[in-house]
């Protein structure tokens, strides 16, 4: 039952915001299940949602944003997956959580004051690599959300670009998880069982995004970033 609730909630948020499904999913389950058992199931459930949203919003995809970020995320994922398999990463999780909260707070202040952010190639590189480590460890794209939220102008552009990066990263991470033996038969069975609930949550979230005001959706995205960082810290 907890797995079903986690799936419905996580992918409703995914349909609404384009990200944060992993943190919702992990936060609900992590008190009773090891992260190494949660991550492969969430990855298998999340992969088709990124395909669906990327295709739906394909007109808004900007390759100048997606391709460099995807490369940096893949580089970071190599280290993240290794640590997931071999190391105690609680300290890293806390550091990332604090970083996500600070970035989210800065975005919220900027959104409320209506200031526009400038793109930065250095920031792109740093956030891309760190986000890759975070994705490899937990499948969490909160820092990606922070950067793409600064470089896109509306919710459709945000969802198109972040889901495209996730799609590329997910493809690479599925291969890595298979190589390291993190994806096993029981995870595949669990994902197949939960797939109908994933679709229900995703469709409900996408329909809600059409009803809720554009600016409100953007602020929900920022708040979910902050919540994601807090959840990272609390679930150590």
PDB file of C-alpha atoms in Angstrom, residues 17-234:
ATOM      1  CA  UNK A  17       5.913  20.065 -12.248  1.00  0.00           C
ATOM      2  CA  UNK A  18       8.069  17.881 -14.519  1.00  0.00           C
ATOM      3  CA  UNK A  19      10.336  16.712 -11.672  1.00  0.00           C
ATOM      4  CA  UNK A  20      10.501  16.021  -7.900  1.00  0.00           C
ATOM      5  CA  UNK A  21       8.847  12.609  -8.334  1.00  0.00           C
ATOM      6  CA  UNK A  22      11.957  10.878  -7.003  1.00  0.00           C
ATOM      7  CA  UNK A  23      12.051  12.893  -3.790  1.00  0.00           C
ATOM      8  CA  UNK A  24       8.348  12.309  -3.137  1.00  0.00           C
ATOM      9  CA  UNK A  25       8.706   8.603  -3.890  1.00  0.00           C
ATOM     10  CA  UNK A  26      11.861   8.199  -1.824  1.00  0.00           C
ATOM     11  CA  UNK A  27      10.616  10.314   1.091  1.00  0.00           C
ATOM     12  CA  UNK A  28       7.516   8.152   1.532  1.00  0.00           C
ATOM     13  CA  UNK A  29       9.380   4.843   1.291  1.00  0.00           C
ATOM     14  CA  UNK A  30      12.818   5.546   2.760  1.00  0.00           C
ATOM     15  CA  UNK A  31      11.802   5.137   6.401  1.00  0.00           C
ATOM     16  CA  UNK A  32      11.217   1.419   5.863  1.00  0.00           C
ATOM     17  CA  UNK A  33      13.124   0.530   2.686  1.00  0.00           C
ATOM     18  CA  UNK A  34      16.799   0.862   1.739  1.00  0.00           C
ATOM     19  CA  UNK A  35      17.559   3.455  -0.944  1.00  0.00           C
ATOM     20  CA  UNK A  36      19.334   0.872  -3.100  1.00  0.00           C
ATOM     21  CA  UNK A  37      15.995  -0.994  -3.351  1.00  0.00           C
ATOM     22  CA  UNK A  38      13.953   2.163  -4.023  1.00  0.00           C
ATOM     23  CA  UNK A  39      16.120   3.799  -6.711  1.00  0.00           C
ATOM     24  CA  UNK A  40      15.913   1.075  -9.402  1.00  0.00           C
ATOM     25  CA  UNK A  41      12.112   0.790  -9.102  1.00  0.00           C
ATOM     26  CA  UNK A  42      11.670   4.557  -9.293  1.00  0.00           C
ATOM     27  CA  UNK A  43      14.044   4.705 -12.258  1.00  0.00           C
ATOM     28  CA  UNK A  44      12.048   2.091 -14.179  1.00  0.00           C
ATOM     29  CA  UNK A  45       8.789   3.908 -13.400  1.00  0.00           C
ATOM     30  CA  UNK A  46      10.154   7.361 -14.162  1.00  0.00           C
ATOM     31  CA  UNK A  47      11.787   6.556 -17.494  1.00  0.00           C
ATOM     32  CA  UNK A  48       8.549   6.294 -19.519  1.00  0.00           C
ATOM     33  CA  UNK A  49       7.167   9.453 -17.883  1.00  0.00           C
ATOM     34  CA  UNK A  50      10.154  11.419 -19.167  1.00  0.00           C
ATOM     35  CA  UNK A  51       9.549  10.003 -22.639  1.00  0.00           C
ATOM     36  CA  UNK A  52       5.867  10.979 -22.482  1.00  0.00           C
ATOM     37  CA  UNK A  53       6.418  14.548 -21.243  1.00  0.00           C
ATOM     38  CA  UNK A  54       9.375  15.179 -23.577  1.00  0.00           C
ATOM     39  CA  UNK A  55       7.296  14.101 -26.564  1.00  0.00           C
ATOM     40  CA  UNK A  56       4.279  16.144 -25.470  1.00  0.00           C
ATOM     41  CA  UNK A  57       6.357  19.303 -24.979  1.00  0.00           C
ATOM     42  CA  UNK A  58       8.845  18.625 -27.812  1.00  0.00           C
ATOM     43  CA  UNK A  59       8.271  22.070 -29.405  1.00  0.00           C
ATOM     44  CA  UNK A  60       9.831  23.694 -26.331  1.00  0.00           C
ATOM     45  CA  UNK A  61      13.035  21.613 -26.199  1.00  0.00           C
ATOM     46  CA  UNK A  62      16.195  23.748 -26.410  1.00  0.00           C
ATOM     47  CA  UNK A  63      19.218  21.616 -27.324  1.00  0.00           C
ATOM     48  CA  UNK A  64      21.597  24.357 -26.138  1.00  0.00           C
ATOM     49  CA  UNK A  65      20.291  23.679 -22.636  1.00  0.00           C
ATOM     50  CA  UNK A  66      19.725  19.924 -22.827  1.00  0.00           C
ATOM     51  CA  UNK A  67      22.844  18.572 -24.502  1.00  0.00           C
ATOM     52  CA  UNK A  68      25.561  20.208 -22.310  1.00  0.00           C
ATOM     53  CA  UNK A  69      23.603  19.431 -19.146  1.00  0.00           C
ATOM     54  CA  UNK A  70      23.060  15.829 -20.245  1.00  0.00           C
ATOM     55  CA  UNK A  71      26.794  15.357 -20.813  1.00  0.00           C
ATOM     56  CA  UNK A  72      27.664  16.769 -17.392  1.00  0.00           C
ATOM     57  CA  UNK A  73      24.970  14.682 -15.709  1.00  0.00           C
ATOM     58  CA  UNK A  74      26.290  11.484 -17.324  1.00  0.00           C
ATOM     59  CA  UNK A  75      29.820  12.277 -16.108  1.00  0.00           C
ATOM     60  CA  UNK A  76      28.517  12.861 -12.593  1.00  0.00           C
ATOM     61  CA  UNK A  77      26.356   9.732 -12.667  1.00  0.00           C
ATOM     62  CA  UNK A  78      29.428   7.528 -13.035  1.00  0.00           C
ATOM     63  CA  UNK A  79      30.642   8.634  -9.608  1.00  0.00           C
ATOM     64  CA  UNK A  80      27.172   8.665  -8.103  1.00  0.00           C
ATOM     65  CA  UNK A  81      26.348   5.081  -9.055  1.00  0.00           C
ATOM     66  CA  UNK A  82      29.727   3.876  -7.748  1.00  0.00           C
ATOM     67  CA  UNK A  83      29.085   5.545  -4.381  1.00  0.00           C
ATOM     68  CA  UNK A  84      25.545   4.159  -4.237  1.00  0.00           C
ATOM     69  CA  UNK A  85      26.963   0.662  -4.547  1.00  0.00           C
ATOM     70  CA  UNK A  86      30.058   1.006  -2.364  1.00  0.00           C
ATOM     71  CA  UNK A  87      29.983   3.920   0.057  1.00  0.00           C
ATOM     72  CA  UNK A  88      28.207   5.564   2.983  1.00  0.00           C
ATOM     73  CA  UNK A  89      26.923   8.771   1.411  1.00  0.00           C
ATOM     74  CA  UNK A  90      24.965  10.329   4.276  1.00  0.00           C
ATOM     75  CA  UNK A  91      27.248  13.361   4.580  1.00  0.00           C
ATOM     76  CA  UNK A  92      27.031  14.004   0.836  1.00  0.00           C
ATOM     77  CA  UNK A  93      23.252  13.742   1.060  1.00  0.00           C
ATOM     78  CA  UNK A  94      23.115  16.422   3.771  1.00  0.00           C
ATOM     79  CA  UNK A  95      25.403  18.748   1.818  1.00  0.00           C
ATOM     80  CA  UNK A  96      23.304  18.354  -1.324  1.00  0.00           C
ATOM     81  CA  UNK A  97      20.132  18.909   0.683  1.00  0.00           C
ATOM     82  CA  UNK A  98      21.399  22.192   2.123  1.00  0.00           C
ATOM     83  CA  UNK A  99      22.568  23.289  -1.341  1.00  0.00           C
ATOM     84  CA  UNK A 100      19.174  22.556  -2.902  1.00  0.00           C
ATOM     85  CA  UNK A 101      17.354  24.485  -0.149  1.00  0.00           C
ATOM     86  CA  UNK A 102      19.616  27.522  -0.636  1.00  0.00           C
ATOM     87  CA  UNK A 103      19.214  27.487  -4.428  1.00  0.00           C
ATOM     88  CA  UNK A 104      15.446  27.044  -4.113  1.00  0.00           C
ATOM     89  CA  UNK A 105      15.193  29.911  -1.631  1.00  0.00           C
ATOM     90  CA  UNK A 106      17.164  32.167  -3.985  1.00  0.00           C
ATOM     91  CA  UNK A 107      14.830  31.220  -6.859  1.00  0.00           C
ATOM     92  CA  UNK A 108      11.747  31.927  -4.739  1.00  0.00           C
ATOM     93  CA  UNK A 109      13.046  35.357  -3.716  1.00  0.00           C
ATOM     94  CA  UNK A 110      13.867  36.143  -7.346  1.00  0.00           C
ATOM     95  CA  UNK A 111      10.452  34.954  -8.542  1.00  0.00           C
ATOM     96  CA  UNK A 112       8.624  37.071  -5.972  1.00  0.00           C
ATOM     97  CA  UNK A 113      10.703  40.138  -6.908  1.00  0.00           C
ATOM     98  CA  UNK A 114      10.258  39.428 -10.660  1.00  0.00           C
ATOM     99  CA  UNK A 115      14.017  39.559 -11.391  1.00  0.00           C
ATOM    100  CA  UNK A 116      15.411  37.620 -14.365  1.00  0.00           C
ATOM    101  CA  UNK A 117      18.465  35.399 -13.947  1.00  0.00           C
ATOM    102  CA  UNK A 118      21.387  35.332 -16.368  1.00  0.00           C
ATOM    103  CA  UNK A 119      22.781  32.091 -17.737  1.00  0.00           C
ATOM    104  CA  UNK A 120      26.327  31.076 -16.797  1.00  0.00           C
ATOM    105  CA  UNK A 121      28.469  28.476 -18.524  1.00  0.00           C
ATOM    106  CA  UNK A 122      30.460  27.918 -15.336  1.00  0.00           C
ATOM    107  CA  UNK A 123      27.249  27.462 -13.355  1.00  0.00           C
ATOM    108  CA  UNK A 124      25.995  25.077 -16.046  1.00  0.00           C
ATOM    109  CA  UNK A 125      29.103  22.904 -15.682  1.00  0.00           C
ATOM    110  CA  UNK A 126      29.124  22.842 -11.879  1.00  0.00           C
ATOM    111  CA  UNK A 127      25.402  22.168 -11.540  1.00  0.00           C
ATOM    112  CA  UNK A 128      25.515  19.556 -14.309  1.00  0.00           C
ATOM    113  CA  UNK A 129      28.285  17.492 -12.698  1.00  0.00           C
ATOM    114  CA  UNK A 130      26.926  17.808  -9.153  1.00  0.00           C
ATOM    115  CA  UNK A 131      23.435  16.993 -10.419  1.00  0.00           C
ATOM    116  CA  UNK A 132      24.844  13.901 -12.104  1.00  0.00           C
ATOM    117  CA  UNK A 133      26.326  12.683  -8.829  1.00  0.00           C
ATOM    118  CA  UNK A 134      23.001  13.367  -7.126  1.00  0.00           C
ATOM    119  CA  UNK A 135      21.113  11.544  -9.900  1.00  0.00           C
ATOM    120  CA  UNK A 136      23.467   8.587  -9.690  1.00  0.00           C
ATOM    121  CA  UNK A 137      23.105   8.374  -5.927  1.00  0.00           C
ATOM    122  CA  UNK A 138      19.392   8.978  -5.546  1.00  0.00           C
ATOM    123  CA  UNK A 139      17.903   9.660  -8.988  1.00  0.00           C
ATOM    124  CA  UNK A 140      17.228  13.187  -7.726  1.00  0.00           C
ATOM    125  CA  UNK A 141      17.205  16.042 -10.252  1.00  0.00           C
ATOM    126  CA  UNK A 142      16.580  18.939  -7.874  1.00  0.00           C
ATOM    127  CA  UNK A 143      19.716  20.835  -8.906  1.00  0.00           C
ATOM    128  CA  UNK A 144      18.822  20.342 -12.561  1.00  0.00           C
ATOM    129  CA  UNK A 145      15.457  21.868 -11.733  1.00  0.00           C
ATOM    130  CA  UNK A 146      17.220  24.801 -10.109  1.00  0.00           C
ATOM    131  CA  UNK A 147      19.319  25.541 -13.194  1.00  0.00           C
ATOM    132  CA  UNK A 148      16.666  24.934 -15.845  1.00  0.00           C
ATOM    133  CA  UNK A 149      14.227  26.992 -13.788  1.00  0.00           C
ATOM    134  CA  UNK A 150      16.663  29.908 -14.168  1.00  0.00           C
ATOM    135  CA  UNK A 151      17.013  29.533 -17.941  1.00  0.00           C
ATOM    136  CA  UNK A 152      13.429  28.883 -19.085  1.00  0.00           C
ATOM    137  CA  UNK A 153      10.507  31.303 -19.143  1.00  0.00           C
ATOM    138  CA  UNK A 154       7.443  29.113 -18.595  1.00  0.00           C
ATOM    139  CA  UNK A 155       6.336  25.748 -17.248  1.00  0.00           C
ATOM    140  CA  UNK A 156       6.125  24.098 -20.685  1.00  0.00           C
ATOM    141  CA  UNK A 157       9.750  25.003 -21.495  1.00  0.00           C
ATOM    142  CA  UNK A 158      10.838  23.875 -18.038  1.00  0.00           C
ATOM    143  CA  UNK A 159       9.157  20.466 -18.307  1.00  0.00           C
ATOM    144  CA  UNK A 160      10.320  19.902 -21.897  1.00  0.00           C
ATOM    145  CA  UNK A 161      13.976  20.518 -21.126  1.00  0.00           C
ATOM    146  CA  UNK A 162      14.257  18.895 -17.724  1.00  0.00           C
ATOM    147  CA  UNK A 163      12.460  15.747 -18.897  1.00  0.00           C
ATOM    148  CA  UNK A 164      14.690  15.526 -21.967  1.00  0.00           C
ATOM    149  CA  UNK A 165      17.787  15.666 -19.766  1.00  0.00           C
ATOM    150  CA  UNK A 166      16.232  13.071 -17.454  1.00  0.00           C
ATOM    151  CA  UNK A 167      15.436  10.839 -20.426  1.00  0.00           C
ATOM    152  CA  UNK A 168      19.062  10.844 -21.574  1.00  0.00           C
ATOM    153  CA  UNK A 169      20.366  10.403 -18.020  1.00  0.00           C
ATOM    154  CA  UNK A 170      17.853   7.633 -17.274  1.00  0.00           C
ATOM    155  CA  UNK A 171      18.943   5.685 -20.347  1.00  0.00           C
ATOM    156  CA  UNK A 172      22.560   5.865 -19.228  1.00  0.00           C
ATOM    157  CA  UNK A 173      21.746   5.061 -15.587  1.00  0.00           C
ATOM    158  CA  UNK A 174      19.644   2.012 -16.512  1.00  0.00           C
ATOM    159  CA  UNK A 175      22.727   0.622 -18.265  1.00  0.00           C
ATOM    160  CA  UNK A 176      24.926   1.430 -15.254  1.00  0.00           C
ATOM    161  CA  UNK A 177      22.446  -0.026 -12.761  1.00  0.00           C
ATOM    162  CA  UNK A 178      22.290  -3.193 -14.840  1.00  0.00           C
ATOM    163  CA  UNK A 179      26.082  -3.426 -15.019  1.00  0.00           C
ATOM    164  CA  UNK A 180      26.472  -2.994 -11.247  1.00  0.00           C
ATOM    165  CA  UNK A 181      23.644  -5.433 -10.510  1.00  0.00           C
ATOM    166  CA  UNK A 182      21.421  -2.787  -8.885  1.00  0.00           C
ATOM    167  CA  UNK A 183      18.473  -3.543 -11.185  1.00  0.00           C
ATOM    168  CA  UNK A 184      17.309  -7.072 -10.399  1.00  0.00           C
ATOM    169  CA  UNK A 185      14.290  -9.179 -11.336  1.00  0.00           C
ATOM    170  CA  UNK A 186      12.321  -8.228  -8.223  1.00  0.00           C
ATOM    171  CA  UNK A 187      12.708  -4.522  -9.101  1.00  0.00           C
ATOM    172  CA  UNK A 188      11.361  -5.190 -12.609  1.00  0.00           C
ATOM    173  CA  UNK A 189       8.357  -7.039 -11.181  1.00  0.00           C
ATOM    174  CA  UNK A 190       7.693  -4.265  -8.681  1.00  0.00           C
ATOM    175  CA  UNK A 191       7.853  -1.600 -11.392  1.00  0.00           C
ATOM    176  CA  UNK A 192       5.439  -3.518 -13.637  1.00  0.00           C
ATOM    177  CA  UNK A 193       2.996  -3.900 -10.749  1.00  0.00           C
ATOM    178  CA  UNK A 194       3.111  -0.170 -10.003  1.00  0.00           C
ATOM    179  CA  UNK A 195       3.010   1.002 -13.655  1.00  0.00           C
ATOM    180  CA  UNK A 196      -0.821   1.496 -13.779  1.00  0.00           C
ATOM    181  CA  UNK A 197      -0.677   3.718 -10.688  1.00  0.00           C
ATOM    182  CA  UNK A 198       2.208   5.661 -12.230  1.00  0.00           C
ATOM    183  CA  UNK A 199       0.085   6.403 -15.314  1.00  0.00           C
ATOM    184  CA  UNK A 200      -2.913   7.443 -13.207  1.00  0.00           C
ATOM    185  CA  UNK A 201      -0.790   9.868 -11.187  1.00  0.00           C
ATOM    186  CA  UNK A 202       0.979  11.248 -14.261  1.00  0.00           C
ATOM    187  CA  UNK A 203      -2.211  11.934 -16.223  1.00  0.00           C
ATOM    188  CA  UNK A 204      -3.865  13.544 -13.185  1.00  0.00           C
ATOM    189  CA  UNK A 205      -0.850  15.821 -12.727  1.00  0.00           C
ATOM    190  CA  UNK A 206      -0.729  16.820 -16.404  1.00  0.00           C
ATOM    191  CA  UNK A 207      -4.443  17.644 -16.385  1.00  0.00           C
ATOM    192  CA  UNK A 208      -4.027  19.702 -13.204  1.00  0.00           C
ATOM    193  CA  UNK A 209      -1.209  21.690 -14.846  1.00  0.00           C
ATOM    194  CA  UNK A 210      -3.696  22.870 -17.497  1.00  0.00           C
ATOM    195  CA  UNK A 211      -6.073  24.189 -14.865  1.00  0.00           C
ATOM    196  CA  UNK A 212      -3.663  25.801 -12.402  1.00  0.00           C
ATOM    197  CA  UNK A 213      -2.327  29.286 -13.256  1.00  0.00           C
ATOM    198  CA  UNK A 214       1.091  29.328 -15.005  1.00  0.00           C
ATOM    199  CA  UNK A 215       2.776  31.463 -12.352  1.00  0.00           C
ATOM    200  CA  UNK A 216       1.341  29.306  -9.607  1.00  0.00           C
ATOM    201  CA  UNK A 217       2.792  26.176 -11.253  1.00  0.00           C
ATOM    202  CA  UNK A 218       6.207  27.849 -11.432  1.00  0.00           C
ATOM    203  CA  UNK A 219       6.045  28.720  -7.736  1.00  0.00           C
ATOM    204  CA  UNK A 220       4.961  25.166  -6.930  1.00  0.00           C
ATOM    205  CA  UNK A 221       8.065  23.970  -8.801  1.00  0.00           C
ATOM    206  CA  UNK A 222      10.281  26.225  -6.682  1.00  0.00           C
ATOM    207  CA  UNK A 223       8.592  25.161  -3.449  1.00  0.00           C
ATOM    208  CA  UNK A 224       9.050  21.512  -4.464  1.00  0.00           C
ATOM    209  CA  UNK A 225      12.759  22.239  -4.894  1.00  0.00           C
ATOM    210  CA  UNK A 226      12.970  23.540  -1.333  1.00  0.00           C
ATOM    211  CA  UNK A 227      10.922  20.612  -0.016  1.00  0.00           C
ATOM    212  CA  UNK A 228      13.189  18.244  -1.968  1.00  0.00           C
ATOM    213  CA  UNK A 229      16.267  19.640  -0.244  1.00  0.00           C
ATOM    214  CA  UNK A 230      14.662  19.403   3.192  1.00  0.00           C
ATOM    215  CA  UNK A 231      13.592  15.821   2.446  1.00  0.00           C
ATOM    216  CA  UNK A 232      17.159  14.911   1.475  1.00  0.00           C
ATOM    217  CA  UNK A 233      18.382  16.122   4.858  1.00  0.00           C
ATOM    218  CA  UNK A 234      15.591  14.524   6.922  1.00  0.00           C
TER     219      UNK A 234
END
